[in-house]
Amino acid sequence: MTIHVVTDEQLGQLARRQNELFQRVRRGVIPIRPVLDGLQPLIEGRFAVQPAVQPPDHPIWKTIISGGATGKDLLAEIRASDVIVSEWAEDMVKRPAFTTSPECVELDLVLVPVRDLKPENGSTTMDVWAGAQKLKLELCPAEVGLHLRLAYLDQPKGECVRLAMQQIMSVGGLSVFELADFNGQRQLNAVLVRPGQEWGPEDRLVFVRPRSTD
């Protein structure tokens, strides 16, 4: 009986990285001698012990109260606060996937650049979500986007932040809420976010930081 100590997916990852390394060496991006010297210890099973990397500490950015209102009521309050609500954002609120809690709860939010979640430039949405989970950060309930919009009426001019949340299908496709200020006009928008979409290292996302239960 053969016992596989690695999965087919892991072997596939190894093959893809091996091919990428081969192509870089072939193009002359990486000199071959350091590659050969570096591979030999791996082949022999000699691995350097890497020091543990401490994840960056992200202080609480805002604490808000979420829940206790319907999506319809929240939209009305947002518009009454002189905030533009895009067609896509309004459509998201009307979708069955958008839910609200009748109970109010206090949530601590953090604003995190993608580079802190997964350093490689061009990380996909799924990579970013997984990186946040490793930092013990949680995706926001969708209704947080509306409550945060009301709580962030002093948003700096020109700033744009997006909610890390489970995407909701809108007229534009799978989307998340975006809070923006364009030329002094506050907006609640919806932006397309596919699972395989690439993110830049400077993109910033809002997550929930769970409170300790100790």
PDB file of C-alpha atoms in Angstrom, residues 29-182:
ATOM      1  CA  VAL A  29      16.651  36.913 -14.810  1.00  0.00           C
ATOM      2  CA  ILE A  30      18.304  34.712 -12.187  1.00  0.00           C
ATOM      3  CA  PRO A  31      21.913  33.427 -12.569  1.00  0.00           C
ATOM      4  CA  ILE A  32      22.101  29.655 -12.656  1.00  0.00           C
ATOM      5  CA  ARG A  33      25.015  29.093 -10.245  1.00  0.00           C
ATOM      6  CA  PRO A  34      23.277  30.473  -7.104  1.00  0.00           C
ATOM      7  CA  VAL A  35      20.189  28.454  -8.046  1.00  0.00           C
ATOM      8  CA  LEU A  36      22.154  25.213  -8.277  1.00  0.00           C
ATOM      9  CA  ASP A  37      23.976  25.983  -5.035  1.00  0.00           C
ATOM     10  CA  GLY A  38      20.692  26.776  -3.297  1.00  0.00           C
ATOM     11  CA  LEU A  39      18.899  23.658  -4.534  1.00  0.00           C
ATOM     12  CA  GLN A  40      21.526  21.176  -3.392  1.00  0.00           C
ATOM     13  CA  PRO A  41      20.819  21.608   0.376  1.00  0.00           C
ATOM     14  CA  LEU A  42      17.089  21.180  -0.362  1.00  0.00           C
ATOM     15  CA  ILE A  43      17.752  17.964  -2.264  1.00  0.00           C
ATOM     16  CA  GLU A  44      19.802  16.685   0.672  1.00  0.00           C
ATOM     17  CA  GLY A  45      17.078  17.663   3.136  1.00  0.00           C
ATOM     18  CA  ARG A  46      19.073  20.415   4.813  1.00  0.00           C
ATOM     19  CA  PHE A  47      16.755  23.349   5.571  1.00  0.00           C
ATOM     20  CA  ALA A  48      17.718  26.613   7.211  1.00  0.00           C
ATOM     21  CA  VAL A  49      15.562  27.438  10.211  1.00  0.00           C
ATOM     22  CA  GLN A  50      13.689  30.654   9.477  1.00  0.00           C
ATOM     23  CA  PRO A  51      12.972  33.002  12.385  1.00  0.00           C
ATOM     24  CA  ALA A  52       9.322  33.412  13.175  1.00  0.00           C
ATOM     25  CA  VAL A  53       7.855  36.505  11.559  1.00  0.00           C
ATOM     26  CA  GLN A  54       5.504  38.424  13.789  1.00  0.00           C
ATOM     27  CA  PRO A  55       2.434  39.716  11.960  1.00  0.00           C
ATOM     28  CA  PRO A  56       2.074  43.499  11.956  1.00  0.00           C
ATOM     29  CA  ASP A  57      -0.131  44.868  14.695  1.00  0.00           C
ATOM     30  CA  HIS A  58      -3.110  46.750  13.356  1.00  0.00           C
ATOM     31  CA  PRO A  59      -4.663  49.117  15.868  1.00  0.00           C
ATOM     32  CA  ILE A  60      -8.391  49.586  15.995  1.00  0.00           C
ATOM     33  CA  TRP A  61      -9.321  52.091  13.305  1.00  0.00           C
ATOM     34  CA  LYS A  62     -12.971  52.590  14.236  1.00  0.00           C
ATOM     35  CA  THR A  63     -15.485  51.074  16.628  1.00  0.00           C
ATOM     36  CA  ILE A  64     -19.057  51.089  15.343  1.00  0.00           C
ATOM     37  CA  ILE A  65     -22.474  49.800  16.305  1.00  0.00           C
ATOM     38  CA  SER A  66     -23.855  47.360  13.749  1.00  0.00           C
ATOM     39  CA  GLY A  67     -27.341  45.886  13.590  1.00  0.00           C
ATOM     40  CA  GLY A  68     -30.717  47.129  14.767  1.00  0.00           C
ATOM     41  CA  ALA A  69     -31.894  48.558  11.443  1.00  0.00           C
ATOM     42  CA  THR A  70     -33.107  47.295   8.076  1.00  0.00           C
ATOM     43  CA  GLY A  71     -31.249  47.875   4.851  1.00  0.00           C
ATOM     44  CA  LYS A  72     -34.043  50.123   3.601  1.00  0.00           C
ATOM     45  CA  ASP A  73     -33.896  52.313   6.713  1.00  0.00           C
ATOM     46  CA  LEU A  74     -30.108  52.522   6.531  1.00  0.00           C
ATOM     47  CA  LEU A  75     -30.180  53.619   2.900  1.00  0.00           C
ATOM     48  CA  ALA A  76     -32.720  56.321   3.732  1.00  0.00           C
ATOM     49  CA  GLU A  77     -30.528  57.593   6.565  1.00  0.00           C
ATOM     50  CA  ILE A  78     -27.442  57.536   4.360  1.00  0.00           C
ATOM     51  CA  ARG A  79     -29.144  59.606   1.662  1.00  0.00           C
ATOM     52  CA  ALA A  80     -30.437  62.022   4.287  1.00  0.00           C
ATOM     53  CA  SER A  81     -26.774  62.548   5.259  1.00  0.00           C
ATOM     54  CA  ASP A  82     -26.008  63.889   1.773  1.00  0.00           C
ATOM     55  CA  VAL A  83     -24.264  60.696   0.652  1.00  0.00           C
ATOM     56  CA  ILE A  84     -24.602  59.449  -2.928  1.00  0.00           C
ATOM     57  CA  VAL A  85     -25.635  55.782  -3.148  1.00  0.00           C
ATOM     58  CA  SER A  86     -24.707  54.113  -6.419  1.00  0.00           C
ATOM     59  CA  GLU A  87     -27.151  51.929  -8.346  1.00  0.00           C
ATOM     60  CA  TRP A  88     -24.975  48.883  -7.743  1.00  0.00           C
ATOM     61  CA  ALA A  89     -24.781  49.509  -4.001  1.00  0.00           C
ATOM     62  CA  GLU A  90     -28.546  49.904  -3.740  1.00  0.00           C
ATOM     63  CA  ASP A  91     -29.029  46.720  -5.751  1.00  0.00           C
ATOM     64  CA  MET A  92     -26.732  44.832  -3.349  1.00  0.00           C
ATOM     65  CA  VAL A  93     -28.863  45.899  -0.383  1.00  0.00           C
ATOM     66  CA  LYS A  94     -31.970  44.560  -2.116  1.00  0.00           C
ATOM     67  CA  ARG A  95     -30.441  41.120  -2.712  1.00  0.00           C
ATOM     68  CA  PRO A  96     -31.395  38.157  -0.459  1.00  0.00           C
ATOM     69  CA  ALA A  97     -27.711  37.683   0.403  1.00  0.00           C
ATOM     70  CA  PHE A  98     -27.713  41.065   2.152  1.00  0.00           C
ATOM     71  CA  THR A  99     -28.998  40.540   5.686  1.00  0.00           C
ATOM     72  CA  THR A 100     -29.202  42.660   8.815  1.00  0.00           C
ATOM     73  CA  SER A 101     -29.250  41.695  12.456  1.00  0.00           C
ATOM     74  CA  PRO A 102     -32.076  42.918  14.715  1.00  0.00           C
ATOM     75  CA  GLU A 103     -29.604  43.007  17.605  1.00  0.00           C
ATOM     76  CA  CYS A 104     -27.059  45.800  17.994  1.00  0.00           C
ATOM     77  CA  VAL A 105     -23.446  44.777  18.453  1.00  0.00           C
ATOM     78  CA  GLU A 106     -20.263  46.805  18.905  1.00  0.00           C
ATOM     79  CA  LEU A 107     -17.528  45.919  16.404  1.00  0.00           C
ATOM     80  CA  ASP A 108     -13.867  46.902  16.272  1.00  0.00           C
ATOM     81  CA  LEU A 109     -12.688  47.597  12.735  1.00  0.00           C
ATOM     82  CA  VAL A 110      -9.154  47.705  11.363  1.00  0.00           C
ATOM     83  CA  LEU A 111      -7.970  49.221   8.094  1.00  0.00           C
ATOM     84  CA  VAL A 112      -5.285  46.983   6.609  1.00  0.00           C
ATOM     85  CA  PRO A 113      -3.174  47.377   3.450  1.00  0.00           C
ATOM     86  CA  VAL A 114      -2.985  44.261   1.311  1.00  0.00           C
ATOM     87  CA  ARG A 115       0.800  44.128   1.663  1.00  0.00           C
ATOM     88  CA  ASP A 116       0.316  43.211   5.339  1.00  0.00           C
ATOM     89  CA  LEU A 117      -1.980  40.322   4.463  1.00  0.00           C
ATOM     90  CA  LYS A 118       0.052  38.734   1.702  1.00  0.00           C
ATOM     91  CA  PRO A 119       3.216  40.564   0.687  1.00  0.00           C
ATOM     92  CA  GLU A 120       3.354  39.469  -2.967  1.00  0.00           C
ATOM     93  CA  ASN A 121       2.144  42.149  -5.340  1.00  0.00           C
ATOM     94  CA  GLY A 122      -0.934  41.053  -7.240  1.00  0.00           C
ATOM     95  CA  SER A 123      -2.459  38.742  -4.623  1.00  0.00           C
ATOM     96  CA  THR A 124      -5.895  37.386  -5.452  1.00  0.00           C
ATOM     97  CA  THR A 125      -8.995  37.988  -3.369  1.00  0.00           C
ATOM     98  CA  MET A 126      -8.888  34.431  -2.042  1.00  0.00           C
ATOM     99  CA  ASP A 127      -5.219  34.861  -1.050  1.00  0.00           C
ATOM    100  CA  VAL A 128      -6.028  38.115   0.746  1.00  0.00           C
ATOM    101  CA  TRP A 129      -8.985  36.616   2.607  1.00  0.00           C
ATOM    102  CA  ALA A 130      -6.803  33.672   3.690  1.00  0.00           C
ATOM    103  CA  GLY A 131      -4.016  36.019   4.781  1.00  0.00           C
ATOM    104  CA  ALA A 132      -6.444  37.961   6.954  1.00  0.00           C
ATOM    105  CA  GLN A 133      -7.614  34.738   8.582  1.00  0.00           C
ATOM    106  CA  LYS A 134      -4.035  33.942   9.558  1.00  0.00           C
ATOM    107  CA  LEU A 135      -3.895  37.320  11.309  1.00  0.00           C
ATOM    108  CA  LYS A 136      -7.127  36.397  13.113  1.00  0.00           C
ATOM    109  CA  LEU A 137      -9.094  39.067  11.276  1.00  0.00           C
ATOM    110  CA  GLU A 138     -12.640  38.439  10.102  1.00  0.00           C
ATOM    111  CA  LEU A 139     -14.675  39.489   7.096  1.00  0.00           C
ATOM    112  CA  CYS A 140     -17.237  42.167   7.877  1.00  0.00           C
ATOM    113  CA  PRO A 141     -20.965  41.420   7.816  1.00  0.00           C
ATOM    114  CA  ALA A 142     -22.318  43.175   4.736  1.00  0.00           C
ATOM    115  CA  GLU A 143     -24.429  45.582   6.790  1.00  0.00           C
ATOM    116  CA  VAL A 144     -21.235  47.023   8.283  1.00  0.00           C
ATOM    117  CA  GLY A 145     -20.731  48.844   4.988  1.00  0.00           C
ATOM    118  CA  LEU A 146     -23.868  50.915   5.583  1.00  0.00           C
ATOM    119  CA  HIS A 147     -23.275  51.506   9.290  1.00  0.00           C
ATOM    120  CA  LEU A 148     -19.677  52.502   8.601  1.00  0.00           C
ATOM    121  CA  ARG A 149     -20.770  54.914   5.877  1.00  0.00           C
ATOM    122  CA  LEU A 150     -22.953  56.706   8.448  1.00  0.00           C
ATOM    123  CA  ALA A 151     -20.184  56.675  11.056  1.00  0.00           C
ATOM    124  CA  TYR A 152     -17.529  57.960   8.633  1.00  0.00           C
ATOM    125  CA  LEU A 153     -19.027  61.175   7.337  1.00  0.00           C
ATOM    126  CA  ASP A 154     -15.727  62.945   8.049  1.00  0.00           C
ATOM    127  CA  GLN A 155     -13.882  60.773   5.519  1.00  0.00           C
ATOM    128  CA  PRO A 156     -10.827  62.607   4.120  1.00  0.00           C
ATOM    129  CA  LYS A 157     -11.222  64.100   0.669  1.00  0.00           C
ATOM    130  CA  GLY A 158     -10.102  61.728  -2.065  1.00  0.00           C
ATOM    131  CA  GLU A 159      -9.936  58.635   0.173  1.00  0.00           C
ATOM    132  CA  CYS A 160     -11.362  55.310  -0.917  1.00  0.00           C
ATOM    133  CA  VAL A 161     -11.622  52.166   1.240  1.00  0.00           C
ATOM    134  CA  ARG A 162     -13.324  48.861   0.569  1.00  0.00           C
ATOM    135  CA  LEU A 163     -15.109  46.465   2.869  1.00  0.00           C
ATOM    136  CA  ALA A 164     -13.607  43.002   3.258  1.00  0.00           C
ATOM    137  CA  MET A 165     -16.830  40.982   3.110  1.00  0.00           C
ATOM    138  CA  GLN A 166     -18.394  37.991   1.464  1.00  0.00           C
ATOM    139  CA  GLN A 167     -19.130  39.232  -2.034  1.00  0.00           C
ATOM    140  CA  ILE A 168     -22.766  39.767  -3.010  1.00  0.00           C
ATOM    141  CA  MET A 169     -24.038  39.392  -6.550  1.00  0.00           C
ATOM    142  CA  SER A 170     -25.227  42.733  -7.903  1.00  0.00           C
ATOM    143  CA  VAL A 171     -26.134  43.990 -11.352  1.00  0.00           C
ATOM    144  CA  GLY A 172     -22.399  44.381 -11.916  1.00  0.00           C
ATOM    145  CA  GLY A 173     -21.391  40.925 -10.660  1.00  0.00           C
ATOM    146  CA  LEU A 174     -19.839  39.778  -7.378  1.00  0.00           C
ATOM    147  CA  SER A 175     -19.261  42.991  -5.452  1.00  0.00           C
ATOM    148  CA  VAL A 176     -18.286  44.537  -2.110  1.00  0.00           C
ATOM    149  CA  PHE A 177     -19.108  47.944  -0.640  1.00  0.00           C
ATOM    150  CA  GLU A 178     -16.763  50.863  -1.175  1.00  0.00           C
ATOM    151  CA  LEU A 179     -16.696  54.081   0.849  1.00  0.00           C
ATOM    152  CA  ALA A 180     -15.308  56.972  -1.131  1.00  0.00           C
ATOM    153  CA  ASP A 181     -14.984  60.740  -1.111  1.00  0.00           C
ATOM    154  CA  PHE A 182     -14.620  62.302  -4.533  1.00  0.00           C
TER     155      PHE A 182
END
